[in-house]
Short mmCIF file of C-alpha atoms and ligand atoms in Angstrom, two decimals:
data_model
loop_
_atom_site.label_atom_id
_atom_site.label_comp_id
_atom_site.label_asym_id
_atom_site.label_seq_id
_atom_site.Cartn_x
_atom_site.Cartn_y
_atom_site.Cartn_z
CA MET H 1281 44.55 -66.36 7.17
CA ALA H 1282 43.53 -66.58 10.86
CA LYS H 1283 44.11 -63.41 12.87
CA PRO H 1284 46.98 -63.80 15.37
CA THR H 1285 45.73 -64.10 18.95
CA LEU H 1286 45.70 -60.92 20.95
CA PRO H 1287 48.69 -60.84 23.33
CA GLN H 1288 47.75 -60.88 27.02
CA VAL H 1289 50.03 -60.00 29.93
CA SER H 1290 49.34 -60.12 33.65
CA THR H 1291 52.42 -58.62 35.31
CA ILE H 1292 53.75 -55.06 35.37
CA ALA H 1293 57.11 -56.33 34.11
CA ASP H 1294 55.56 -58.04 31.06
CA LEU H 1295 53.35 -55.02 30.40
CA ARG H 1296 56.34 -52.67 30.46
CA HIS H 1297 58.31 -55.01 28.22
CA ALA H 1298 55.53 -55.06 25.59
CA VAL H 1299 55.02 -51.31 25.83
CA SER H 1300 58.71 -50.57 25.47
CA ALA H 1301 58.86 -52.80 22.35
CA ALA H 1302 55.99 -50.73 20.91
CA ARG H 1303 57.79 -47.50 21.81
CA GLN H 1304 60.87 -48.71 19.94
CA GLN H 1305 58.63 -48.84 16.86
CA LYS H 1306 57.90 -45.14 17.59
CA GLN H 1307 54.38 -45.98 18.72
CA SER H 1308 52.67 -43.91 21.38
CA ILE H 1309 50.61 -45.75 23.98
CA HIS H 1310 46.84 -45.36 23.91
CA PHE H 1311 45.19 -46.89 26.94
CA VAL H 1312 41.62 -47.99 27.75
CA PRO H 1313 41.10 -49.00 31.40
CA THR H 1314 38.09 -51.27 32.08
CA MET H 1315 36.70 -53.64 34.68
CA GLY H 1316 35.69 -56.18 32.04
CA ALA H 1317 32.15 -57.45 31.31
CA LEU H 1318 32.68 -55.55 28.10
CA HIS H 1319 29.80 -54.30 25.96
CA PRO H 1320 29.67 -52.11 22.84
CA GLY H 1321 30.12 -49.00 25.02
CA HIS H 1322 33.59 -50.23 26.04
CA ALA H 1323 34.26 -51.35 22.47
CA SER H 1324 33.57 -47.82 21.23
CA LEU H 1325 36.44 -46.54 23.41
CA ILE H 1326 38.82 -49.21 22.06
CA GLU H 1327 37.69 -48.46 18.49
CA GLN H 1328 38.36 -44.76 18.99
CA ALA H 1329 41.84 -45.55 20.36
CA HIS H 1330 42.48 -47.91 17.44
CA ALA H 1331 41.38 -45.25 14.97
CA ALA H 1332 44.22 -43.06 16.26
CA GLY H 1333 46.53 -45.69 14.72
CA ARG H 1334 48.68 -46.16 17.83
CA PHE H 1335 49.48 -49.04 20.18
CA VAL H 1336 46.27 -49.79 22.09
CA VAL H 1337 46.46 -51.32 25.56
CA VAL H 1338 43.22 -52.41 27.29
CA SER H 1339 43.31 -53.28 30.98
CA ILE H 1340 40.73 -55.60 32.51
CA PHE H 1341 40.82 -55.40 36.30
CA VAL H 1342 37.90 -55.46 38.73
CA ASN H 1343 39.28 -52.95 41.19
CA PRO H 1344 38.29 -53.91 44.75
CA SER H 1345 39.26 -50.53 46.20
CA GLN H 1346 36.35 -48.74 44.52
CA PHE H 1347 33.68 -51.08 45.94
CA GLY H 1348 31.92 -50.15 49.17
CA PRO H 1349 31.09 -52.64 51.93
CA LYS H 1350 27.50 -52.99 50.70
CA GLU H 1351 28.51 -53.36 47.05
CA ASP H 1352 29.06 -56.95 46.06
CA LEU H 1353 32.52 -57.19 44.52
CA ALA H 1354 32.21 -60.99 44.26
CA LYS H 1355 29.06 -60.66 42.13
CA TYR H 1356 30.62 -58.26 39.60
CA PRO H 1357 30.25 -60.01 36.21
CA ARG H 1358 33.46 -61.62 34.95
CA THR H 1359 33.48 -62.66 31.29
CA LEU H 1360 37.19 -62.72 30.40
CA ALA H 1361 37.14 -64.98 27.31
CA LYS H 1362 34.37 -62.94 25.70
CA ASP H 1363 36.06 -59.69 26.73
CA ILE H 1364 39.30 -60.66 25.02
CA GLU H 1365 37.39 -61.47 21.82
CA MET H 1366 35.73 -58.07 22.00
CA CYS H 1367 39.06 -56.32 22.59
CA GLN H 1368 40.52 -58.04 19.55
CA ALA H 1369 37.54 -57.22 17.34
CA ALA H 1370 37.68 -53.56 18.42
CA GLY H 1371 41.37 -53.25 17.55
CA ALA H 1372 43.33 -53.67 20.81
CA ASP H 1373 47.03 -54.59 20.53
CA LEU H 1374 47.53 -55.85 24.09
CA VAL H 1375 45.31 -56.87 27.00
CA TYR H 1376 46.57 -56.37 30.55
CA THR H 1377 44.87 -58.55 33.18
CA PRO H 1378 46.76 -58.11 36.45
CA THR H 1379 45.89 -60.02 39.63
CA GLU H 1380 44.87 -58.20 42.82
CA HIS H 1381 48.26 -59.09 44.31
CA GLU H 1382 50.10 -57.61 41.34
CA VAL H 1383 48.22 -54.34 41.77
CA TYR H 1384 48.11 -54.22 45.57
CA PRO H 1385 51.08 -56.24 46.88
CA ARG H 1386 50.82 -54.54 50.30
CA GLY H 1387 47.23 -55.68 50.78
CA VAL H 1388 43.99 -55.20 48.92
CA PRO H 1389 42.17 -52.08 50.11
CA THR H 1390 38.42 -51.58 49.96
CA ALA H 1391 36.62 -48.25 49.77
CA SER H 1392 35.84 -48.26 53.51
CA GLN H 1393 39.00 -49.80 54.96
CA ALA H 1394 42.19 -47.92 55.90
CA TRP H 1395 44.62 -48.18 53.00
CA PRO H 1396 47.79 -50.20 53.51
CA SER H 1397 49.45 -48.16 50.77
CA THR H 1398 49.56 -44.66 49.24
CA PHE H 1399 46.35 -43.41 47.68
CA VAL H 1400 45.05 -40.49 45.63
CA GLU H 1401 42.21 -38.36 46.94
CA VAL H 1402 40.50 -35.67 44.88
CA PRO H 1403 38.53 -33.66 47.43
CA GLY H 1404 35.30 -31.82 46.64
CA ILE H 1405 34.21 -33.49 43.41
CA SER H 1406 34.64 -36.91 45.06
CA ASP H 1407 32.28 -36.15 47.92
CA THR H 1408 28.99 -35.35 46.19
CA PHE H 1409 26.43 -37.34 44.17
CA GLU H 1410 28.06 -40.74 43.39
CA GLY H 1411 30.73 -39.98 45.98
CA ALA H 1412 28.16 -39.24 48.69
CA ILE H 1413 26.26 -42.45 47.94
CA ARG H 1414 29.45 -44.51 47.53
CA PRO H 1415 31.94 -43.13 50.12
CA GLY H 1416 35.54 -43.88 49.15
CA HIS H 1417 34.58 -44.88 45.61
CA PHE H 1418 36.45 -42.09 43.83
CA ARG H 1419 39.54 -42.52 46.01
CA GLY H 1420 39.64 -46.09 44.70
CA VAL H 1421 39.07 -44.93 41.12
CA ALA H 1422 41.67 -42.14 41.18
CA THR H 1423 44.28 -44.39 42.78
CA ILE H 1424 43.84 -47.31 40.38
CA VAL H 1425 43.78 -45.05 37.33
CA LEU H 1426 47.02 -43.30 38.33
CA LYS H 1427 48.63 -46.69 39.10
CA LEU H 1428 47.57 -48.08 35.71
CA PHE H 1429 48.81 -44.94 33.92
CA ASN H 1430 52.18 -45.40 35.64
CA GLN H 1431 52.28 -49.12 34.94
CA CYS H 1432 51.72 -48.78 31.19
CA GLY H 1433 53.11 -45.28 30.62
CA ALA H 1434 49.94 -44.16 28.85
CA ASP H 1435 50.32 -41.17 26.53
CA VAL H 1436 46.58 -40.99 25.91
CA ALA H 1437 43.75 -42.61 27.89
CA TYR H 1438 40.11 -43.03 26.89
CA PHE H 1439 37.13 -42.73 29.24
CA GLY H 1440 33.38 -42.72 28.73
CA GLN H 1441 31.23 -39.64 29.30
CA LYS H 1442 28.73 -42.17 30.71
CA ASP H 1443 30.65 -41.91 34.02
CA ALA H 1444 30.72 -38.12 34.01
CA GLN H 1445 31.68 -37.63 37.65
CA GLN H 1446 34.56 -40.06 37.21
CA VAL H 1447 35.67 -37.93 34.25
CA ALA H 1448 35.55 -34.78 36.42
CA VAL H 1449 37.55 -36.48 39.20
CA LEU H 1450 40.19 -37.77 36.76
CA ARG H 1451 40.51 -34.45 34.93
CA SER H 1452 41.13 -32.81 38.26
CA MET H 1453 43.72 -35.43 39.29
CA VAL H 1454 45.59 -35.17 35.98
CA HIS H 1455 45.63 -31.37 36.22
CA ASP H 1456 46.60 -31.12 39.89
CA LEU H 1457 49.31 -33.81 39.81
CA ASP H 1458 50.75 -32.82 36.39
CA VAL H 1459 50.06 -36.31 35.04
CA PRO H 1460 51.42 -36.37 31.46
CA THR H 1461 48.58 -38.55 30.12
CA LYS H 1462 46.07 -36.86 27.83
CA LEU H 1463 42.44 -37.76 28.55
CA VAL H 1464 40.04 -38.38 25.66
CA ILE H 1465 36.37 -38.49 26.62
CA CYS H 1466 34.11 -40.57 24.37
CA PRO H 1467 30.33 -40.14 23.93
CA THR H 1468 27.92 -42.45 25.75
CA LYS H 1469 26.95 -45.45 23.64
CA ARG H 1470 23.22 -46.14 23.89
CA GLU H 1471 20.75 -48.90 23.08
CA ALA H 1472 18.33 -48.16 20.22
CA ASP H 1473 15.76 -46.82 22.70
CA GLY H 1474 18.30 -44.50 24.35
CA LEU H 1475 19.18 -46.48 27.50
CA ALA H 1476 22.89 -45.96 28.20
CA MET H 1477 24.77 -49.23 27.76
CA SER H 1478 25.97 -50.62 31.07
CA SER H 1479 27.08 -54.00 32.39
CA ARG H 1480 24.27 -53.59 34.94
CA ASN H 1481 21.47 -53.50 32.34
CA VAL H 1482 21.34 -57.33 32.22
CA TYR H 1483 20.07 -57.33 35.81
CA LEU H 1484 16.89 -55.39 34.85
CA SER H 1485 13.65 -57.38 34.58
CA PRO H 1486 11.94 -57.03 31.17
CA VAL H 1487 9.45 -54.53 32.65
CA ASN H 1488 12.15 -52.49 34.39
CA ARG H 1489 14.31 -52.60 31.26
CA GLN H 1490 11.42 -50.97 29.42
CA ASN H 1491 10.73 -48.46 32.20
CA ALA H 1492 14.41 -47.54 32.54
CA THR H 1493 14.25 -45.68 29.23
CA VAL H 1494 12.60 -42.86 31.20
CA ILE H 1495 16.09 -41.72 32.25
CA TYR H 1496 17.10 -40.97 28.66
CA LYS H 1497 13.66 -39.49 27.95
CA ALA H 1498 13.91 -37.11 30.93
CA LEU H 1499 17.43 -35.99 29.97
CA SER H 1500 16.46 -35.53 26.31
CA ASP H 1501 13.33 -33.63 27.29
CA ALA H 1502 15.40 -31.24 29.44
CA LYS H 1503 17.80 -30.70 26.52
CA LEU H 1504 14.88 -29.99 24.19
CA ARG H 1505 13.39 -27.47 26.64
CA VAL H 1506 16.72 -25.66 26.79
CA LYS H 1507 16.82 -25.56 22.99
CA GLU H 1508 13.33 -24.06 23.06
CA GLY H 1509 14.55 -21.34 25.42
CA GLU H 1510 14.01 -22.61 28.97
CA LYS H 1511 16.90 -21.41 31.14
CA ASN H 1512 15.45 -21.89 34.60
CA VAL H 1513 17.34 -24.72 36.28
CA THR H 1514 14.69 -25.22 38.97
CA ILE H 1515 11.99 -25.73 36.33
CA LEU H 1516 14.17 -28.10 34.31
CA LYS H 1517 15.00 -30.21 37.37
CA ALA H 1518 11.33 -30.35 38.39
CA LEU H 1519 10.34 -31.53 34.88
CA MET H 1520 12.89 -34.35 34.96
CA LYS H 1521 11.85 -35.42 38.44
CA GLU H 1522 8.17 -35.48 37.44
CA MET H 1523 8.93 -37.70 34.47
CA LEU H 1524 10.86 -40.17 36.64
CA ASP H 1525 8.33 -40.16 39.47
CA VAL H 1526 5.39 -41.32 37.36
CA VAL H 1527 7.21 -44.45 36.17
CA PRO H 1528 6.41 -47.52 38.29
CA GLY H 1529 9.41 -48.98 40.12
CA CYS H 1530 11.66 -46.00 39.47
CA GLN H 1531 13.32 -44.67 42.63
CA ARG H 1532 15.50 -41.69 42.01
CA ASP H 1533 18.69 -41.10 44.00
CA TYR H 1534 19.39 -37.68 42.50
CA VAL H 1535 18.47 -35.43 39.60
CA ASP H 1536 20.52 -32.27 39.19
CA ILE H 1537 22.18 -29.84 36.83
CA VAL H 1538 25.87 -29.32 37.57
CA HIS H 1539 29.01 -27.85 36.03
CA ALA H 1540 30.65 -30.78 34.22
CA MET H 1541 34.16 -29.93 35.48
CA THR H 1542 33.48 -29.06 39.11
CA TYR H 1543 30.20 -30.88 39.77
CA GLN H 1544 28.93 -27.77 41.53
CA PRO H 1545 25.15 -27.25 41.07
CA MET H 1546 24.48 -24.55 38.46
CA GLN H 1547 22.05 -21.65 38.68
CA GLN H 1548 21.76 -21.10 34.93
CA ILE H 1549 22.35 -22.95 31.68
CA GLU H 1550 25.84 -22.58 30.22
CA PRO H 1551 27.93 -24.72 27.82
CA GLU H 1552 29.23 -26.85 30.70
CA SER H 1553 25.76 -27.49 32.20
CA LEU H 1554 25.31 -31.21 32.67
CA ALA H 1555 22.04 -32.85 33.69
CA ILE H 1556 22.77 -35.87 35.88
CA VAL H 1557 20.44 -38.66 36.99
CA ALA H 1558 20.83 -41.71 39.22
CA ALA H 1559 17.83 -43.98 39.70
CA ARG H 1560 17.16 -47.48 40.96
CA PHE H 1561 14.90 -50.09 39.43
CA ALA H 1562 14.57 -52.90 42.00
CA HIS H 1563 18.21 -53.74 42.87
CA THR H 1564 19.71 -52.21 39.75
CA ARG H 1565 21.12 -48.72 40.03
CA LEU H 1566 21.56 -46.75 36.80
CA ILE H 1567 23.33 -43.46 36.11
CA ASP H 1568 23.22 -41.25 33.06
CA ASN H 1569 23.90 -37.65 32.06
CA MET H 1570 23.52 -35.21 29.20
CA PHE H 1571 24.96 -31.82 28.30
CA LEU H 1572 22.03 -29.42 28.00
CA HIS H 1573 23.54 -26.59 26.01
CA PRO H 1574 22.88 -27.03 22.26
CA GLY H 1575 26.51 -26.17 21.40
CA THR H 1576 28.16 -28.83 23.61
CA ARG H 1577 29.48 -31.81 21.68
CA VAL H 1578 30.00 -34.88 23.92
CA SER H 1579 26.85 -36.25 25.59
P1 LIG L 2770 34.02 -49.84 33.54
O1 LIG L 2770 34.46 -51.16 33.01
O2 LIG L 2770 32.60 -49.80 33.97
O3 LIG L 2770 35.01 -49.27 34.55
O4 LIG L 2770 34.09 -48.86 32.28
C1 LIG L 2770 35.27 -48.69 31.54
C2 LIG L 2770 35.13 -47.47 30.68
O5 LIG L 2770 34.06 -47.64 29.77
C3 LIG L 2770 34.83 -46.19 31.51
O6 LIG L 2770 35.59 -45.12 30.99
C4 LIG L 2770 33.34 -46.01 31.25
O7 LIG L 2770 32.94 -44.65 31.37
C5 LIG L 2770 33.23 -46.48 29.82
N1 LIG L 2770 31.84 -46.82 29.48
C6 LIG L 2770 30.98 -47.59 30.19
N2 LIG L 2770 29.76 -47.61 29.60
C7 LIG L 2770 29.86 -46.84 28.50
C8 LIG L 2770 28.94 -46.45 27.47
N3 LIG L 2770 27.68 -46.87 27.47
N4 LIG L 2770 29.40 -45.64 26.48
C9 LIG L 2770 30.68 -45.20 26.47
N5 LIG L 2770 31.60 -45.54 27.42
C10 LIG L 2770 31.19 -46.34 28.41
#
């Protein structure tokens, strides 16, 4: 028998209607927010939500308010038909695909422009690393995530460790604003050679695709050194930088070791020590991270 097609809604009213029907069946709402262009990394989040045996809502919305003026929102890959197939295969129960007007009826903000509506700002964590390179990015992320939580009434929401600074920002928001949604952080899904899966990987030339594996190698090497007893953060950072710098075409934006919750640089290795890397290969910018302490689970 053919599988029934996955229900899709595009308005807040229809979303709430579907969610309240699920609640009447005593289902809790497990939510996976995405910007589409789905790959197995996204699917792993949906699969984990599905495994919890609850009602799984996936949103697909390319959020303009987290794009900077130099970041090309129009060029962001949009593959809706394929995305919906992937959502269905991974076990979603409902796909939510709102329009920009549905989400921002008072005008569509961008990361740089004054907001026509209320926004959420998480100071400190939002201003360093990705936030320093992409001013306003995390304000856009925090605001859309809180809006989506409120729209669907998420009990549990799934995010990827791949975007570790986003995780830190959202944990902080949920804590500070008493948001009743529980966050579940899922491990980074990688290609066979270790490269973190990303919708941007398709833009790498074959040579750069090969060379980009240095990011995973540098992170893994740092983790191995810690296991072997190296505790000096300066030495570990220097080793990672050296590995990146000898690879042709690799331009690093940052390499650091921070506390995963606060994103403050760390002086010594502890369970929350997270090595973070951002590097560019031609026009493609990649980020990745790894917990360095042997006892830390998610990486
Ligand atoms: P995006 O569509 O890029 O906003 O990503 C949606 C969610 O998928 C975010 O929580 C990401 O952290 C997560 N994600 C992206 N890539 C991966 C990956 N390789 N492994 C696990 N989660 C991922």
